[in-house]
Amino acid sequence: MNAKKDNTEDKILDAAQDVFIKKGMDGARMQEIADEAGINKALLHYYFRSKEKLFDAIFGRLIGLAFPRIGRVLQEDIPFVEKVEHVVDTYMDLLLKHPYLPAFIIKEMNRDRSLFFKLIEKYGFNLEFLFAIVQEAMDRNEIVRMKPEHLLVNVIGLCVFPFAVKPVISHVAFDDDKKATQAFYEERRVEIKRFVIRAIQA
Amino acid sequence: MNAKKDNTEDKILDAAQDVFIKKGMDGARMQEIADEAGINKALLHYYFRSKEKLFDAIFGRLIGLAFPRIGRVLQEDIPFVEKVEHVVDTYMDLLLKHPYLPAFIIKEMNRDRSLFFKLIEKYGFNLEFLFAIVQEAMDRNEIVRMKPEHLLVNVIGLCVFPFAVKPVISHVAFDDDKKATQAFYEERRVEIKRFVIRAIQA
DNA sequence: AAAAAGTTTAACCAAATGGTTAAAATATCT
DNA sequence: AGATATTTTAACCATTTGGTTAAACTTTTT
C-alpha cells in the first residue's frame, strides 16, 4: 500500500540524519538533504513541513538511541561492581556503533535547551532509583563512599568523552591512523572498567 | 594614539566571542555581533574582512585558553600523584572560569577539523614527553601499569566532560538550581582527585 | 591650516536559503 | 475505465545574510 511512501520517508530520514549529524541544525541545508535523499526540495517539505520539524524528528530519534535503558541491569541481584561493568559495556557498545552521537548531542543540546529537555523527558530516567542502588552498595561496604552524582558522571564521562573529542584524539595521539585509533577506542571498554573498579572498590 | 582603535577592536572581539560561543560559527550573525558591539556591520567588516576571519581570531583565542601548559608542573620533582593533583587543579580552575569552552570547542572542532588542527599545532603539546613521565612513575611502582593514553584521556575527561554536558546535569540532576549546580562543579575538584588517585595508586 | 590617513555610517547588492504553488504523474478505489 | 487521492516535480518568492560602496566625519601628520 504505502511501500513507496515508507521508502521515501525513510530515505529522507536517513539522508537528514546524515546531514544533520555532519553539519548540525544550523549548518545543514534542506537542498543538501534533498540531494542526499535523491529527491527535490518540495518533496522534502511535503513530507516534513519545515526544517525544524524534520530536525525534531531526527533529534528525537537520536536522543532515543543515546539514552539506553540501564534500569534493568541495575535491578539484577549481582555485585555492584558487575553492575558497573554492565553499564560500561552497554554504553561502549552503543558508542562504538554510533561514535558521532556525543558531539552531535552536545552541539544541539547547547543550541536549543528547551527542545532537548522536552525530548529527554520522555525517557525520564529515574535518578532517585539509580542513586538508591549506589547508596545500598555503599551501605553494604561494597564500594567506597561518594556522592552518587559524581560516580554516575564519572562513569558516563569516561565512556562518552573520548568520542566527543574524537578528532583531537585521532589526530594528536594517533596521527590520524584509523586502525590505531579504532584499537584505542576498543581498548577503553576494559580500561574503563579496571579504572572505575579500582577507584570505587572498598 | 590608537586608544579608540583598540577600544573598538576589543569591543568587537568581546562581542564576537559572546555571540560565537552562544551560537557557534554557523548560528552566529554578523548583524548580531555588530549590535552587541554597539557598531554597525560595515565597521565590523572594516576591522575583520570576513566572518571567517573574525571567527578564526576568536577560535584561536579560545583554543589558546583551552590548552593550558601543563609541562611545567609535570617536570617538577614531586610524587606523580601530586602532579596529577596539580593538573586537575589547573584544568578545574580553567573550566570553572570558562565553563562554556568544552561545548564550544567540541562543536567547532567537529565542524572544521583542518582549522582546528592548524590552530592547535601552535600549542604543540609534546605527548612523548608527557607519556615518558607516566612511564617513569610506573617503572618506579608509584602507580599501576596502564597505557598513558588512557590515563591522560581519563583525567582530562573527568574534568572536561561535565562542563560539555552542563545543560543535562543542571536540569536532570539539580532541577536547574544554579546554586546546587555550582556546588556540584566545585566539589568535583576534590572528587576527581580522590577518584583518580584511588584508581592509579599502586 | 591643509593634506593625509584612519574611522564610521547609511544605503545598497548578489547569493543563498527556507518555503510555496500549481500542475503533472502515479497509484488507489469504485 | 473513470474518479479520487496521493506523490513528485519545476518554477517561483520573500527573507535573510555576508559583504560592498561611496561618502562623511575624526584624528594625525606636515
Coordinates of C-alpha atoms in Angstrom, one line a residue, chain B:
Chain B
M1 CA 47.4 57.2 19.9
N2 CA 45.1 54.4 19.0
A3 CA 43.2 54.1 22.2
K4 CA 40.0 54.4 20.3
K5 CA 41.0 51.8 17.7
D6 CA 42.0 49.3 20.4
N7 CA 38.8 50.0 22.1
T8 CA 36.6 49.3 19.1
E9 CA 38.6 46.3 18.1
D10 CA 38.3 44.9 21.7
K11 CA 34.6 45.7 21.8
I12 CA 34.3 43.7 18.5
L13 CA 36.3 40.8 19.8
D14 CA 34.4 40.6 23.0
A15 CA 31.1 40.8 21.3
A16 CA 32.1 38.3 18.7
Q17 CA 33.3 35.9 21.4
D18 CA 30.0 36.1 23.2
V19 CA 27.9 35.5 20.1
F20 CA 30.1 32.8 18.7
I21 CA 30.2 30.9 21.9
K22 CA 26.4 31.1 22.2
K23 CA 25.5 30.4 18.6
G24 CA 28.6 28.8 17.0
M25 CA 30.1 29.8 13.7
D26 CA 27.0 28.7 11.7
G27 CA 24.4 30.1 14.0
A28 CA 26.1 33.5 14.6
R29 CA 25.1 36.5 12.6
M30 CA 27.3 39.4 11.7
Q31 CA 24.5 41.8 12.5
E32 CA 24.1 40.4 16.0
I33 CA 27.8 40.8 16.6
A34 CA 27.7 44.4 15.4
D35 CA 24.7 45.1 17.6
E36 CA 26.3 43.5 20.6
A37 CA 29.4 45.6 20.0
G38 CA 27.3 48.8 19.5
I39 CA 28.6 49.4 16.0
N40 CA 27.3 48.7 12.5
K41 CA 28.0 45.9 10.1
A42 CA 30.2 47.8 7.8
L43 CA 32.6 48.7 10.6
L44 CA 32.7 45.1 11.5
H45 CA 33.9 44.3 8.0
Y46 CA 36.3 47.1 8.2
Y47 CA 38.1 45.6 11.1
F48 CA 37.7 42.0 10.2
R49 CA 37.2 41.5 6.5
S50 CA 35.0 38.4 6.7
K51 CA 33.0 36.4 9.2
E52 CA 35.5 33.6 8.7
K53 CA 38.5 35.8 9.6
L54 CA 36.7 37.1 12.7
F55 CA 35.8 33.6 13.7
D56 CA 39.3 32.4 13.3
A57 CA 40.6 35.2 15.6
I58 CA 38.1 34.2 18.3
F59 CA 38.6 30.5 17.8
G60 CA 42.4 30.9 18.1
R61 CA 42.0 33.0 21.2
L62 CA 39.8 30.3 22.9
I63 CA 42.0 27.4 21.8
G64 CA 44.9 29.3 23.4
L65 CA 42.9 29.4 26.6
A66 CA 41.8 25.8 26.5
F67 CA 45.1 24.1 26.2
P68 CA 47.0 25.2 29.3
R69 CA 50.6 24.5 29.7
I70 CA 50.9 21.5 32.0
G71 CA 54.5 20.8 31.1
R72 CA 55.9 22.9 33.9
V73 CA 54.1 21.0 36.6
L74 CA 55.0 17.6 35.2
Q75 CA 58.7 18.4 35.3
E76 CA 58.8 19.3 39.0
D77 CA 60.4 16.7 41.3
I78 CA 57.3 15.7 43.2
P79 CA 55.4 12.4 43.5
F80 CA 53.4 11.5 40.5
V81 CA 50.2 11.7 42.4
E82 CA 50.9 15.3 43.3
K83 CA 51.5 16.0 39.6
V84 CA 48.1 14.6 38.8
E85 CA 46.5 16.7 41.5
H86 CA 48.2 19.8 40.1
V87 CA 46.9 19.0 36.6
V88 CA 43.4 18.5 37.8
D89 CA 43.6 21.8 39.7
T90 CA 44.9 23.6 36.6
Y91 CA 42.0 22.3 34.5
M92 CA 39.3 22.8 37.0
D93 CA 40.5 26.4 37.6
L94 CA 40.3 27.0 33.9
L95 CA 36.9 25.3 33.4
L96 CA 35.2 26.9 36.4
K97 CA 36.2 30.2 34.9
H98 CA 35.2 29.3 31.3
P99 CA 32.6 26.6 31.6
Y100 CA 31.4 27.2 28.0
L101 CA 34.7 26.3 26.5
P102 CA 34.3 22.5 26.2
A103 CA 30.9 22.6 24.3
F104 CA 32.2 25.4 22.0
I105 CA 35.4 23.6 21.1
I106 CA 33.7 20.2 20.6
K107 CA 31.2 21.9 18.3
E108 CA 33.7 23.8 16.2
M109 CA 36.4 21.1 16.0
N110 CA 33.8 18.8 14.5
R111 CA 32.6 21.5 12.1
D112 CA 36.0 22.3 10.6
R113 CA 38.8 19.9 11.6
S114 CA 41.5 21.4 9.4
L115 CA 41.1 24.8 11.0
F116 CA 41.2 23.2 14.4
F117 CA 44.3 21.2 13.7
K118 CA 46.0 24.3 12.3
L119 CA 45.3 26.2 15.5
I120 CA 46.4 23.5 17.9
E121 CA 49.6 22.9 16.1
K122 CA 50.9 26.2 17.6
Y123 CA 50.4 24.7 21.1
G124 CA 52.2 21.5 20.0
F125 CA 51.9 19.5 23.2
N126 CA 54.7 17.1 23.5
L127 CA 52.9 13.8 24.1
E128 CA 56.0 11.7 24.2
F129 CA 57.4 13.8 27.0
L130 CA 54.2 13.5 28.9
F131 CA 53.9 9.8 28.4
A132 CA 57.6 9.4 29.5
I133 CA 56.7 10.9 32.8
V134 CA 53.8 8.5 33.3
Q135 CA 56.1 5.6 32.3
E136 CA 58.7 6.6 34.9
A137 CA 56.1 6.7 37.6
M138 CA 55.0 3.2 36.6
D139 CA 58.6 1.9 36.5
R140 CA 59.1 3.3 40.0
N141 CA 55.9 1.5 41.0
E142 CA 54.3 4.7 42.1
I143 CA 51.2 3.8 40.1
V144 CA 49.7 0.8 38.5
R145 CA 50.6 0.0 34.9
M146 CA 48.3 1.2 32.1
K147 CA 48.7 2.9 28.7
P148 CA 49.5 6.5 29.3
E149 CA 47.0 7.5 26.6
H150 CA 44.1 6.1 28.7
L151 CA 45.3 7.8 31.8
L152 CA 45.5 11.1 30.1
V153 CA 42.1 10.8 28.5
N154 CA 40.6 9.7 31.7
V155 CA 41.9 12.6 33.7
I156 CA 41.0 15.2 31.1
G157 CA 37.7 13.6 30.5
L158 CA 36.7 13.5 34.2
C159 CA 37.4 17.3 34.3
V160 CA 36.0 18.4 31.0
F161 CA 33.0 16.1 30.3
P162 CA 30.7 17.5 33.0
F163 CA 31.1 21.0 31.5
A164 CA 30.4 19.8 28.0
V165 CA 27.1 18.4 29.1
K166 CA 26.2 21.1 31.7
P167 CA 22.6 21.6 30.5
V168 CA 21.7 17.9 31.2
I169 CA 23.4 17.8 34.5
S170 CA 22.0 21.1 35.7
H171 CA 18.5 20.2 34.5
V172 CA 18.2 16.5 35.3
A173 CA 20.3 16.2 38.4
F174 CA 19.7 19.6 40.0
D175 CA 16.4 20.8 38.5
D176 CA 18.1 23.9 37.1
D177 CA 19.0 25.1 40.6
K178 CA 22.0 27.3 40.0
K179 CA 23.4 27.1 43.5
A180 CA 23.3 23.4 43.7
T181 CA 24.8 23.0 40.2
Q182 CA 27.6 25.3 41.0
A183 CA 28.3 23.5 44.2
F184 CA 28.5 20.2 42.3
Y185 CA 31.0 21.6 39.9
E186 CA 33.2 22.9 42.7
E187 CA 33.1 19.7 44.5
R188 CA 34.4 17.8 41.5
R189 CA 37.9 19.2 42.0
V190 CA 38.5 17.1 45.1
E191 CA 36.2 14.3 43.9
I192 CA 38.2 13.8 40.7
K193 CA 41.5 13.8 42.6
R194 CA 40.2 11.1 45.0
F195 CA 38.8 9.1 42.2
V196 CA 41.9 9.1 40.0
I197 CA 44.3 8.6 42.8
R198 CA 42.4 5.5 44.1
A199 CA 42.3 4.3 40.5
I200 CA 46.0 4.5 39.8
Q201 CA 47.8 4.1 43.2
A202 CA 50.0 1.0 43.2

